[in-house]
Amino acid sequence: MHQSNAPIDTTLHIATPVWATAAALVIVLVLAWGFSSVARWLVRHRARLNATTGMFLSILGSAVGLFIAGAIDPDLKVWSVLTVVLALVSSILSVTVYAAVAAHFQRPEHATVSSLLAAGESAQVEFKSTARVNLHTGERDAKMEQVIVKTVSAFLNGDGGNLLIGVDDEGNPLGLDPDFGTLRHPDADRFELWLRDLLTTTLGQSTAAIVGVAIEAVPTDDGDRQVCRVTCSPSPRPVYLKPATKNATTEFWLRTGNSSRQLSVDQAAEYVMHRWPLGAGRSVAAQIRAAVRFSADR
């Protein structure tokens, strides 16, 4: 019988120490927290994302990035620049995709009037000193009323927002006394009734019904001052403004940045086509998405 003279490998292969595995888990969690923090900061204006969900998505995204790195070059080291960059990018992308989806379905936090005043005007917040009175002349001005309905329609055609009446451009509460003075019965109930009638006349009854109107007292150094908060949820259908003047053409307004802009006929048609697409399937999907946004804002 032929016997092999090859040496027998008697080396004992020891598994990875437990402490090394524990250290690796800690490192993974720290990296996931870091990647998640970056991603959460990038999507802070789009969706709310807690740390636990962010870390889970970050780990999942990082794993995808590592798979991609291994597919590119099987000999890449874990700590190579390309591997780290791919893991980071994939981690951020996974959180961003989640945020893009969650932004349409999450229930937004109901910010107080005081917090909105402190934050200032933005794409979702607009301040107006009055709704009926021109402060320069001290008289009632129909143009002021049109500014209000233009802002509301612009919010409805966009991503929604809050219009605060009785507040100057700096966020200082002025109160509603000038507008109350134009009413036969100067009180909050009559003002709200007038405002709802204005929205119904210019935007339509069904559209006016989805707009929230509330008058709240805001504390100031001179005592409480009343501010009207108009809450506008994204509309499930296009909102067209019908000016009160005779022979005026229907208008389409859209919120862009921190201002309201009127779209031309061709611009409005293009926007409506993409925002509320035609076709049975797409139309139903658009209506469902809008309904979800609307219900989440209530």
Coordinates of C-alpha atoms in Angstrom, one line a residue:
M1 CA 0.0 0.0 0.0
H2 CA 1.3 3.3 -1.0
Q3 CA 1.5 5.8 1.8
S4 CA 1.7 9.6 1.2
N5 CA 4.6 11.4 2.7
A6 CA 2.6 14.7 2.7
P7 CA 2.6 16.4 6.1
I8 CA -0.6 16.4 7.9
D9 CA -2.0 19.8 8.8
T10 CA -2.5 19.8 12.5
T11 CA -3.1 23.5 12.8
L12 CA -6.2 24.3 14.8
H13 CA -8.4 26.9 13.0
I14 CA -10.0 29.0 15.7
A15 CA -13.2 30.8 14.9
T16 CA -13.5 34.6 15.2
P17 CA -13.4 35.6 18.8
V18 CA -16.8 36.6 20.3
W19 CA -15.4 40.0 21.3
A20 CA -14.5 40.7 17.7
T21 CA -18.1 39.9 16.6
A22 CA -19.5 42.1 19.3
A23 CA -17.1 44.9 18.3
A24 CA -18.2 44.5 14.7
L25 CA -21.9 44.8 15.6
V26 CA -21.2 48.0 17.6
I27 CA -19.3 49.4 14.6
V28 CA -22.2 48.6 12.3
L29 CA -24.7 50.3 14.6
V30 CA -22.5 53.4 14.9
L31 CA -22.0 53.6 11.1
A32 CA -25.8 53.0 10.6
W33 CA -26.5 55.8 13.0
G34 CA -24.1 58.1 11.2
F35 CA -25.4 57.3 7.8
S36 CA -29.0 57.6 9.1
S37 CA -28.3 61.0 10.6
V38 CA -27.0 62.3 7.3
A39 CA -30.0 60.9 5.4
R40 CA -32.5 62.2 8.0
W41 CA -31.0 65.6 7.7
L42 CA -31.4 65.6 3.9
V43 CA -35.1 64.6 4.0
R44 CA -36.0 66.7 7.1
H45 CA -38.4 68.8 5.1
R46 CA -40.1 65.9 3.4
A47 CA -41.0 63.4 6.0
R48 CA -40.7 62.5 9.7
L49 CA -38.2 59.6 10.3
N50 CA -37.4 58.3 13.7
A51 CA -33.9 57.1 14.6
T52 CA -34.8 53.4 14.7
T53 CA -36.4 53.3 11.3
G54 CA -33.5 55.4 9.9
M55 CA -30.9 53.0 11.3
F56 CA -32.8 50.0 9.9
L57 CA -33.0 51.5 6.4
S58 CA -29.4 52.6 6.7
I59 CA -28.2 49.1 7.4
L60 CA -30.4 47.7 4.7
G61 CA -29.1 50.3 2.2
S62 CA -25.5 49.8 3.3
A63 CA -25.8 46.0 2.7
V64 CA -27.1 46.7 -0.8
G65 CA -24.1 49.0 -1.4
L66 CA -21.7 46.3 -0.2
F67 CA -23.3 43.8 -2.6
I68 CA -22.8 46.3 -5.4
A69 CA -19.2 46.9 -4.4
G70 CA -18.5 43.2 -4.4
A71 CA -20.1 42.8 -7.8
I72 CA -17.8 45.5 -9.2
D73 CA -14.7 44.1 -7.7
P74 CA -14.7 40.9 -5.6
D75 CA -11.2 41.8 -4.2
L76 CA -12.3 45.1 -2.7
K77 CA -11.6 45.6 0.9
V78 CA -14.4 46.5 3.3
W79 CA -12.7 49.8 4.3
S80 CA -11.7 50.8 0.8
V81 CA -12.9 54.2 -0.4
L82 CA -15.2 52.8 -3.1
T83 CA -16.9 50.4 -0.7
V84 CA -17.5 53.1 1.9
V85 CA -18.8 55.6 -0.7
L86 CA -21.2 53.0 -2.2
A87 CA -22.4 52.0 1.2
L88 CA -23.0 55.6 2.2
V89 CA -24.8 56.5 -1.1
S90 CA -26.9 53.4 -1.0
S91 CA -27.8 54.0 2.7
I92 CA -28.9 57.6 1.9
L93 CA -30.9 56.5 -1.2
S94 CA -32.8 53.9 0.8
V95 CA -33.9 56.5 3.4
T96 CA -34.7 59.1 0.7
V97 CA -36.9 56.6 -1.2
Y98 CA -38.7 55.8 2.0
A99 CA -39.1 59.5 2.7
A100 CA -40.5 60.2 -0.8
V101 CA -43.2 57.6 -0.2
A102 CA -43.8 58.5 3.4
A103 CA -44.2 62.2 2.6
H104 CA -47.5 61.4 0.8
F105 CA -49.0 59.3 3.6
Q106 CA -47.7 60.6 6.9
R107 CA -50.0 62.7 9.0
P108 CA -48.4 66.0 9.4
E109 CA -47.9 67.4 12.9
H110 CA -50.6 70.1 13.7
A111 CA -48.3 73.1 14.3
T112 CA -49.7 75.8 16.6
V113 CA -50.2 79.3 15.3
S114 CA -47.4 80.5 17.6
S115 CA -45.0 78.0 16.1
L116 CA -46.0 79.0 12.6
L117 CA -45.4 82.7 13.4
A118 CA -42.0 81.9 14.9
A119 CA -41.0 79.9 11.8
G120 CA -41.9 82.6 9.4
E121 CA -43.3 82.5 5.9
S122 CA -42.4 79.5 3.7
A123 CA -43.7 77.3 0.9
Q124 CA -46.4 76.2 3.3
V125 CA -47.0 79.3 5.3
E126 CA -48.2 82.8 4.3
F127 CA -49.0 85.9 6.4
K128 CA -51.6 88.5 5.5
S129 CA -52.2 91.7 7.6
T130 CA -55.9 91.9 6.6
A131 CA -58.5 90.2 4.4
R132 CA -60.7 93.2 3.6
V133 CA -59.1 96.4 4.6
N134 CA -56.2 98.2 2.7
L135 CA -54.1 99.5 5.6
H136 CA -52.7 102.3 3.5
T137 CA -56.2 103.8 2.9
G138 CA -58.0 102.4 5.9
E139 CA -60.9 101.5 3.6
R140 CA -62.3 98.2 2.4
D141 CA -60.6 97.0 -0.8
A142 CA -61.8 94.2 -3.0
K143 CA -58.2 93.6 -4.1
M144 CA -57.3 92.5 -0.6
E145 CA -60.1 89.9 -0.8
Q146 CA -58.8 88.6 -4.1
V147 CA -55.3 88.2 -2.6
I148 CA -56.7 85.9 0.0
V149 CA -58.5 83.6 -2.4
K150 CA -55.5 83.5 -4.7
T151 CA -53.3 82.3 -1.9
V152 CA -55.8 79.7 -0.8
S153 CA -56.2 78.4 -4.4
A154 CA -52.5 78.3 -4.8
F155 CA -52.1 76.2 -1.6
L156 CA -54.9 73.8 -2.7
N157 CA -53.3 73.2 -6.1
G158 CA -49.9 72.6 -4.5
D159 CA -48.9 70.7 -1.4
G160 CA -51.2 72.6 0.9
G161 CA -50.4 75.1 3.6
N162 CA -51.6 77.6 6.2
L163 CA -52.7 81.2 5.6
L164 CA -52.6 83.4 8.7
I165 CA -54.7 86.5 8.5
G166 CA -54.1 89.3 10.9
V167 CA -50.3 89.0 10.9
D168 CA -47.7 91.3 9.3
D169 CA -44.8 90.1 7.1
E170 CA -42.5 89.8 10.2
G171 CA -44.9 87.4 11.9
N172 CA -46.2 89.9 14.4
P173 CA -49.9 89.4 15.3
L174 CA -51.9 92.5 14.4
G175 CA -55.4 91.1 15.1
L176 CA -58.5 91.2 13.0
D177 CA -60.1 94.4 14.3
P178 CA -59.7 96.3 11.0
D179 CA -61.6 93.6 9.2
F180 CA -64.2 93.3 12.0
G181 CA -64.9 97.0 11.5
T182 CA -66.2 96.3 8.0
L183 CA -68.8 93.8 9.2
R184 CA -72.3 94.6 10.3
H185 CA -71.7 92.5 13.3
P186 CA -68.0 92.8 14.2
D187 CA -67.2 89.4 15.7
A188 CA -65.3 86.2 14.8
D189 CA -68.4 84.3 13.8
R190 CA -69.4 86.8 11.2
F191 CA -65.9 87.1 9.9
E192 CA -65.7 83.3 9.4
L193 CA -69.1 83.3 7.7
W194 CA -68.0 86.1 5.3
L195 CA -64.7 84.3 4.5
R196 CA -66.5 81.0 3.8
D197 CA -69.0 82.8 1.5
L198 CA -66.0 84.4 -0.3
L199 CA -64.3 81.1 -0.8
T200 CA -67.6 79.5 -2.0
T201 CA -68.2 82.3 -4.5
T202 CA -64.7 82.3 -6.0
L203 CA -63.6 78.7 -5.7
G204 CA -66.8 76.7 -5.6
Q205 CA -68.8 75.0 -2.8
S206 CA -67.0 71.6 -3.0
T207 CA -63.6 73.3 -2.8
A208 CA -64.5 75.7 0.0
A209 CA -65.8 72.7 2.0
I210 CA -62.3 71.2 2.3
V211 CA -60.7 74.4 3.6
G212 CA -60.4 74.8 7.3
V213 CA -61.1 78.1 8.9
A214 CA -60.4 78.8 12.6
I215 CA -59.9 82.0 14.6
E216 CA -57.4 81.7 17.5
A217 CA -56.2 84.0 20.2
V218 CA -52.5 84.6 20.1
P219 CA -50.8 86.1 23.2
T220 CA -48.8 89.3 22.8
D221 CA -47.3 91.9 25.1
D222 CA -50.4 93.9 24.7
G223 CA -52.8 91.1 25.4
D224 CA -54.4 88.4 23.2
R225 CA -55.0 89.2 19.5
Q226 CA -57.2 87.2 17.2
V227 CA -55.6 85.6 14.2
C228 CA -57.5 83.7 11.5
R229 CA -55.9 80.4 10.4
V230 CA -56.9 79.1 7.0
T231 CA -55.8 75.5 6.6
C232 CA -55.5 74.2 3.0
S233 CA -55.0 70.6 2.2
P234 CA -53.9 69.4 -1.2
S235 CA -56.9 69.3 -3.4
P236 CA -58.0 66.0 -5.1
R237 CA -58.9 68.0 -8.2
P238 CA -57.7 71.2 -10.0
V239 CA -58.9 74.4 -8.3
Y240 CA -59.8 77.3 -10.6
L241 CA -60.4 80.8 -9.3
K242 CA -63.3 82.8 -10.6
P243 CA -62.7 86.5 -9.9
A244 CA -65.6 88.5 -8.6
T245 CA -65.2 91.1 -11.3
K246 CA -67.4 91.0 -14.4
N247 CA -66.2 89.3 -17.5
A248 CA -63.0 88.1 -15.7
T249 CA -61.5 84.9 -17.0
T250 CA -60.9 81.9 -14.8
E251 CA -57.5 81.8 -13.2
F252 CA -55.2 79.0 -12.0
W253 CA -52.8 79.7 -9.2
L254 CA -50.0 77.6 -7.8
R255 CA -47.7 77.9 -4.7
T256 CA -44.1 78.1 -5.8
G257 CA -41.6 78.7 -3.0
N258 CA -42.9 81.3 -0.6
S259 CA -45.2 83.1 -3.2
S260 CA -48.3 82.4 -5.2
R261 CA -48.0 82.5 -9.0
Q262 CA -50.6 82.5 -11.7
L263 CA -50.1 80.0 -14.5
S264 CA -50.9 80.7 -18.1
V265 CA -53.3 78.5 -19.9
D266 CA -50.7 76.2 -21.4
Q267 CA -48.7 76.0 -18.1
A268 CA -51.9 75.2 -16.2
A269 CA -52.8 72.5 -18.7
E270 CA -49.4 70.9 -18.5
Y271 CA -49.4 71.0 -14.7
V272 CA -52.9 69.6 -14.4
M273 CA -52.0 66.8 -16.8
H274 CA -49.1 65.7 -14.6
R275 CA -50.7 66.4 -11.2
W276 CA -54.1 64.8 -12.0
P277 CA -53.4 62.6 -15.0
L278 CA -56.3 61.4 -17.2
G279 CA -57.1 57.8 -17.9
A280 CA -59.1 55.4 -15.7
G281 CA -56.2 53.8 -13.9
R282 CA -54.1 56.9 -13.5
S283 CA -57.1 59.1 -12.6
V284 CA -58.1 56.7 -9.8
A285 CA -54.6 56.5 -8.6
A286 CA -54.3 60.3 -8.5
Q287 CA -57.6 60.6 -6.7
I288 CA -56.5 58.0 -4.1
R289 CA -53.2 59.8 -3.5
A290 CA -55.0 63.1 -3.1
A291 CA -57.6 61.6 -0.8
V292 CA -54.8 60.1 1.4
R293 CA -53.1 63.5 1.6
F294 CA -56.4 65.2 2.4
S295 CA -57.4 62.7 5.1
A296 CA -53.9 62.9 6.6
D297 CA -54.2 66.6 7.0
R298 CA -57.5 66.6 8.7

